PDB file of C-alpha atoms in Angstrom:
ATOM      1  CA  MET O  21       0.000   0.000   0.000  1.00 47.00           C
ATOM      2  CA  ARG O  22       2.836   2.435   0.775  1.00 49.00           C
ATOM      3  CA  PRO O  23       4.274   2.539  -2.796  1.00 46.00           C
ATOM      4  CA  ILE O  24       0.854   3.591  -4.122  1.00 52.00           C
ATOM      5  CA  LEU O  25       0.704   6.459  -1.615  1.00 44.00           C
ATOM      6  CA  ILE O  26       4.202   7.576  -2.552  1.00 52.00           C
ATOM      7  CA  ILE O  27       3.337   7.528  -6.257  1.00 56.00           C
ATOM      8  CA  LEU O  28       0.091   9.403  -5.609  1.00 48.00           C
ATOM      9  CA  TRP O  29       1.919  12.031  -3.536  1.00 47.00           C
ATOM     10  CA  CYS O  30       4.534  12.493  -6.294  1.00 46.00           C
ATOM     11  CA  LEU O  31       1.847  12.936  -8.954  1.00 47.00           C
ATOM     12  CA  LEU O  32      -0.041  15.446  -6.833  1.00 46.00           C
ATOM     13  CA  SER O  33       3.078  17.443  -6.015  1.00 40.00           C
ATOM     14  CA  VAL O  34       3.963  17.698  -9.710  1.00 42.00           C
ATOM     15  CA  ALA O  35       0.395  18.605 -10.665  1.00 45.00           C
ATOM     16  CA  CYS O  36       0.163  21.255  -7.937  1.00 45.00           C
ATOM     17  CA  SER O  37       3.573  22.805  -8.477  1.00 50.00           C
ATOM     18  CA  ARG O  38       3.514  26.134 -10.233  1.00 76.00           C
ATOM     19  CA  GLN O  39       6.102  27.648 -12.497  1.00 89.00           C
ATOM     20  CA  PRO O  40       7.367  31.018 -11.206  1.00 95.00           C
ATOM     21  CA  ASP O  41       5.557  33.901 -12.914  1.00 96.00           C
ATOM     22  CA  ASP O  42       8.603  35.369 -14.665  1.00 96.00           C
ATOM     23  CA  GLU O  43       9.503  31.935 -16.051  1.00 97.00           C
ATOM     24  CA  ALA O  44       5.909  31.409 -17.222  1.00 97.00           C
ATOM     25  CA  ILE O  45       6.019  34.697 -19.145  1.00 97.00           C
ATOM     26  CA  ARG O  46       9.394  33.858 -20.688  1.00 97.00           C
ATOM     27  CA  ALA O  47       8.031  30.427 -21.663  1.00 97.00           C
ATOM     28  CA  ALA O  48       4.981  32.053 -23.285  1.00 97.00           C
ATOM     29  CA  ILE O  49       7.230  34.387 -25.299  1.00 97.00           C
ATOM     30  CA  ALA O  50       9.396  31.454 -26.406  1.00 97.00           C
ATOM     31  CA  ALA O  51       6.276  29.465 -27.357  1.00 97.00           C
ATOM     32  CA  GLY O  52       5.018  32.424 -29.383  1.00 96.00           C
ATOM     33  CA  ALA O  53       8.326  32.657 -31.235  1.00 95.00           C
ATOM     34  CA  ALA O  54       8.262  28.924 -32.003  1.00 95.00           C
ATOM     35  CA  SER O  55       4.669  29.257 -33.255  1.00 94.00           C
ATOM     36  CA  VAL O  56       5.651  32.098 -35.608  1.00 93.00           C
ATOM     37  CA  GLU O  57       8.505  29.999 -36.999  1.00 92.00           C
ATOM     38  CA  ALA O  58       6.096  27.093 -37.541  1.00 93.00           C
ATOM     39  CA  HIS O  59       3.493  29.378 -39.214  1.00 91.00           C
ATOM     40  CA  ARG O  60       0.934  28.603 -36.476  1.00 94.00           C
ATOM     41  CA  GLY O  61      -0.745  31.959 -35.990  1.00 92.00           C
ATOM     42  CA  LYS O  62      -3.588  30.548 -33.886  1.00 95.00           C
ATOM     43  CA  GLU O  63      -1.090  29.419 -31.264  1.00 96.00           C
ATOM     44  CA  VAL O  64       0.329  32.941 -31.132  1.00 96.00           C
ATOM     45  CA  LEU O  65      -3.177  34.341 -30.641  1.00 96.00           C
ATOM     46  CA  ASP O  66      -3.781  31.866 -27.794  1.00 96.00           C
ATOM     47  CA  LEU O  67      -1.197  33.922 -25.856  1.00 97.00           C
ATOM     48  CA  VAL O  68      -2.994  37.210 -26.555  1.00 97.00           C
ATOM     49  CA  ALA O  69      -5.854  38.649 -24.474  1.00 98.00           C
ATOM     50  CA  ASP O  70      -9.205  39.406 -26.118  1.00 97.00           C
ATOM     51  CA  ASP O  71      -8.754  43.136 -25.431  1.00 98.00           C
ATOM     52  CA  PHE O  72      -5.191  43.296 -26.824  1.00 98.00           C
ATOM     53  CA  VAL O  73      -3.919  46.649 -28.098  1.00 97.00           C
ATOM     54  CA  GLY O  74      -0.682  47.079 -30.045  1.00 95.00           C
ATOM     55  CA  ASN O  75       1.040  49.672 -32.210  1.00 93.00           C
ATOM     56  CA  ASP O  76      -1.316  52.121 -33.949  1.00 91.00           C
ATOM     57  CA  ASP O  77      -4.199  50.749 -31.839  1.00 94.00           C
ATOM     58  CA  ILE O  78      -4.120  47.373 -33.602  1.00 95.00           C
ATOM     59  CA  ASP O  79      -6.504  45.010 -31.812  1.00 97.00           C
ATOM     60  CA  ARG O  80      -6.505  41.217 -31.537  1.00 97.00           C
ATOM     61  CA  ALA O  81      -8.373  40.794 -34.859  1.00 97.00           C
ATOM     62  CA  GLY O  82      -5.933  43.161 -36.562  1.00 96.00           C
ATOM     63  CA  LEU O  83      -3.020  41.222 -35.106  1.00 95.00           C
ATOM     64  CA  ALA O  84      -4.557  37.997 -36.444  1.00 95.00           C
ATOM     65  CA  SER O  85      -4.809  39.542 -39.927  1.00 93.00           C
ATOM     66  CA  LEU O  86      -1.246  40.844 -39.741  1.00 88.00           C
ATOM     67  CA  LEU O  87       0.092  37.443 -38.693  1.00 89.00           C
ATOM     68  CA  ARG O  88      -1.884  35.656 -41.393  1.00 89.00           C
ATOM     69  CA  ALA O  89      -0.628  38.008 -44.113  1.00 84.00           C
ATOM     70  CA  GLN O  90       2.984  37.815 -42.969  1.00 81.00           C
ATOM     71  CA  MET O  91       2.951  34.033 -42.635  1.00 83.00           C
ATOM     72  CA  LEU O  92       1.375  33.536 -46.056  1.00 81.00           C
ATOM     73  CA  GLY O  93       4.036  35.703 -47.649  1.00 74.00           C
ATOM     74  CA  ALA O  94       7.104  34.185 -46.007  1.00 75.00           C
ATOM     75  CA  ASN O  95       8.581  30.802 -46.847  1.00 78.00           C
ATOM     76  CA  ALA O  96      10.740  30.355 -43.767  1.00 84.00           C
ATOM     77  CA  ILE O  97      10.608  32.638 -40.755  1.00 87.00           C
ATOM     78  CA  GLY O  98      13.275  32.532 -38.080  1.00 89.00           C
ATOM     79  CA  VAL O  99      12.847  34.110 -34.659  1.00 92.00           C
ATOM     80  CA  ARG O 100      15.617  34.372 -32.091  1.00 93.00           C
ATOM     81  CA  ILE O 101      14.601  35.920 -28.781  1.00 96.00           C
ATOM     82  CA  GLY O 102      17.255  37.723 -26.763  1.00 95.00           C
ATOM     83  CA  SER O 103      17.159  37.949 -22.999  1.00 96.00           C
ATOM     84  CA  VAL O 104      13.737  38.793 -21.587  1.00 98.00           C
ATOM     85  CA  ALA O 105      13.517  41.280 -18.707  1.00 98.00           C
ATOM     86  CA  VAL O 106      10.334  40.733 -16.695  1.00 98.00           C
ATOM     87  CA  ASP O 107       9.065  43.242 -14.126  1.00 98.00           C
ATOM     88  CA  LEU O 108       6.290  41.704 -12.028  1.00 97.00           C
ATOM     89  CA  HIS O 109       3.539  43.777 -10.415  1.00 96.00           C
ATOM     90  CA  GLY O 110       1.170  41.275  -8.782  1.00 95.00           C
ATOM     91  CA  ASP O 111      -1.072  39.794 -11.483  1.00 96.00           C
ATOM     92  CA  ARG O 112       0.444  42.063 -14.129  1.00 98.00           C
ATOM     93  CA  ALA O 113       3.896  42.240 -15.657  1.00 98.00           C
ATOM     94  CA  VAL O 114       5.964  44.050 -18.247  1.00 98.00           C
ATOM     95  CA  ALA O 115       8.352  42.043 -20.416  1.00 98.00           C
ATOM     96  CA  ARG O 116      10.992  43.698 -22.605  1.00 98.00           C
ATOM     97  CA  PHE O 117      13.048  41.859 -25.169  1.00 97.00           C
ATOM     98  CA  ASP O 118      14.595  41.982 -28.628  1.00 96.00           C
ATOM     99  CA  ALA O 119      13.812  39.481 -31.346  1.00 94.00           C
ATOM    100  CA  ASP O 120      15.980  38.883 -34.400  1.00 91.00           C
ATOM    101  CA  ILE O 121      13.570  37.927 -37.173  1.00 87.00           C
ATOM    102  CA  THR O 122      14.596  36.533 -40.544  1.00 85.00           C
ATOM    103  CA  ASP O 123      12.543  35.819 -43.653  1.00 79.00           C
ATOM    104  CA  SER O 124      14.182  33.721 -46.353  1.00 72.00           C
ATOM    105  CA  SER O 125      11.742  34.918 -49.036  1.00 67.00           C
ATOM    106  CA  GLY O 126      12.429  38.623 -48.509  1.00 63.00           C
ATOM    107  CA  ARG O 127       8.690  39.321 -48.840  1.00 59.00           C
ATOM    108  CA  TRP O 128       7.909  39.948 -45.170  1.00 55.00           C
ATOM    109  CA  ILE O 129      11.179  41.623 -44.288  1.00 57.00           C
ATOM    110  CA  ALA O 130      12.689  43.458 -47.228  1.00 55.00           C
ATOM    111  CA  ASP O 131      16.236  43.149 -45.878  1.00 59.00           C
ATOM    112  CA  ARG O 132      15.560  39.498 -44.939  1.00 68.00           C
ATOM    113  CA  ALA O 133      16.552  40.257 -41.331  1.00 79.00           C
ATOM    114  CA  VAL O 134      15.449  42.736 -38.696  1.00 84.00           C
ATOM    115  CA  THR O 135      15.763  43.233 -34.954  1.00 90.00           C
ATOM    116  CA  VAL O 136      12.458  44.110 -33.329  1.00 91.00           C
ATOM    117  CA  HIS O 137      12.353  45.702 -29.871  1.00 96.00           C
ATOM    118  CA  PHE O 138       9.289  44.691 -27.829  1.00 96.00           C
ATOM    119  CA  GLU O 139       7.736  46.064 -24.670  1.00 98.00           C
ATOM    120  CA  THR O 140       4.798  43.864 -23.726  1.00 98.00           C
ATOM    121  CA  GLY O 141       2.183  43.998 -20.980  1.00 98.00           C
ATOM    122  CA  TRP O 142       1.001  40.724 -19.463  1.00 98.00           C
ATOM    123  CA  ARG O 143      -1.717  39.800 -16.984  1.00 98.00           C
ATOM    124  CA  ARG O 144      -2.707  36.622 -15.287  1.00 97.00           C
ATOM    125  CA  GLU O 145      -5.975  35.166 -16.580  1.00 96.00           C
ATOM    126  CA  GLY O 146      -6.779  32.161 -14.456  1.00 92.00           C
ATOM    127  CA  ARG O 147      -3.640  30.033 -14.485  1.00 90.00           C
ATOM    128  CA  GLN O 148      -2.194  31.551 -17.674  1.00 94.00           C
ATOM    129  CA  TRP O 149      -0.411  34.757 -18.521  1.00 97.00           C
ATOM    130  CA  ARG O 150      -1.754  36.597 -21.580  1.00 98.00           C
ATOM    131  CA  CYS O 151      -0.307  39.548 -23.435  1.00 98.00           C
ATOM    132  CA  TYR O 152      -2.763  42.454 -23.336  1.00 98.00           C
ATOM    133  CA  ASN O 153      -0.623  45.151 -24.947  1.00 97.00           C
ATOM    134  CA  ALA O 154       2.550  45.484 -26.949  1.00 97.00           C
ATOM    135  CA  LYS O 155       4.713  48.166 -28.497  1.00 96.00           C
ATOM    136  CA  TRP O 156       7.349  47.291 -31.027  1.00 94.00           C
ATOM    137  CA  SER O 157       9.897  49.039 -33.223  1.00 93.00           C
ATOM    138  CA  SER O 158      12.526  47.705 -35.575  1.00 86.00           C
ATOM    139  CA  ASP O 159      16.049  48.378 -36.723  1.00 70.00           C
ATOM    140  CA  ALA O 160      16.583  47.092 -40.269  1.00 54.00           C
ATOM    141  CA  ARG O 161      20.024  45.579 -40.787  1.00 47.00           C
TER     142      ARG O 161
END
């Protein structure tokens, strides 16, 4: 009987353990980058809050259209995320990072490579962190 209790306790402790908030946000950003590379826009949008606002007041639907257009036009997209600085404020956070983005077709990014600077706002929704705002700017190289 004891081995069953030990196994049950181990399963419960793993199921109940929670990733630290800053690590959860960094993991969400990394997952979003991987989804962009794999042309899976829906997975990117799963990380975005319904009331998202970005540059030029782009909303979640506008972001979906932008992603769809960019992914249709690019053969191979590469995304390399630099270090992510996360400032936590309770159930909200700000994450700042740079992303080096490449496009082998040259259709999405004219120079085929660009560094994009992001400042993103995150909030906890249930057990997940979702991006509710973002500002970005790029330096063509």
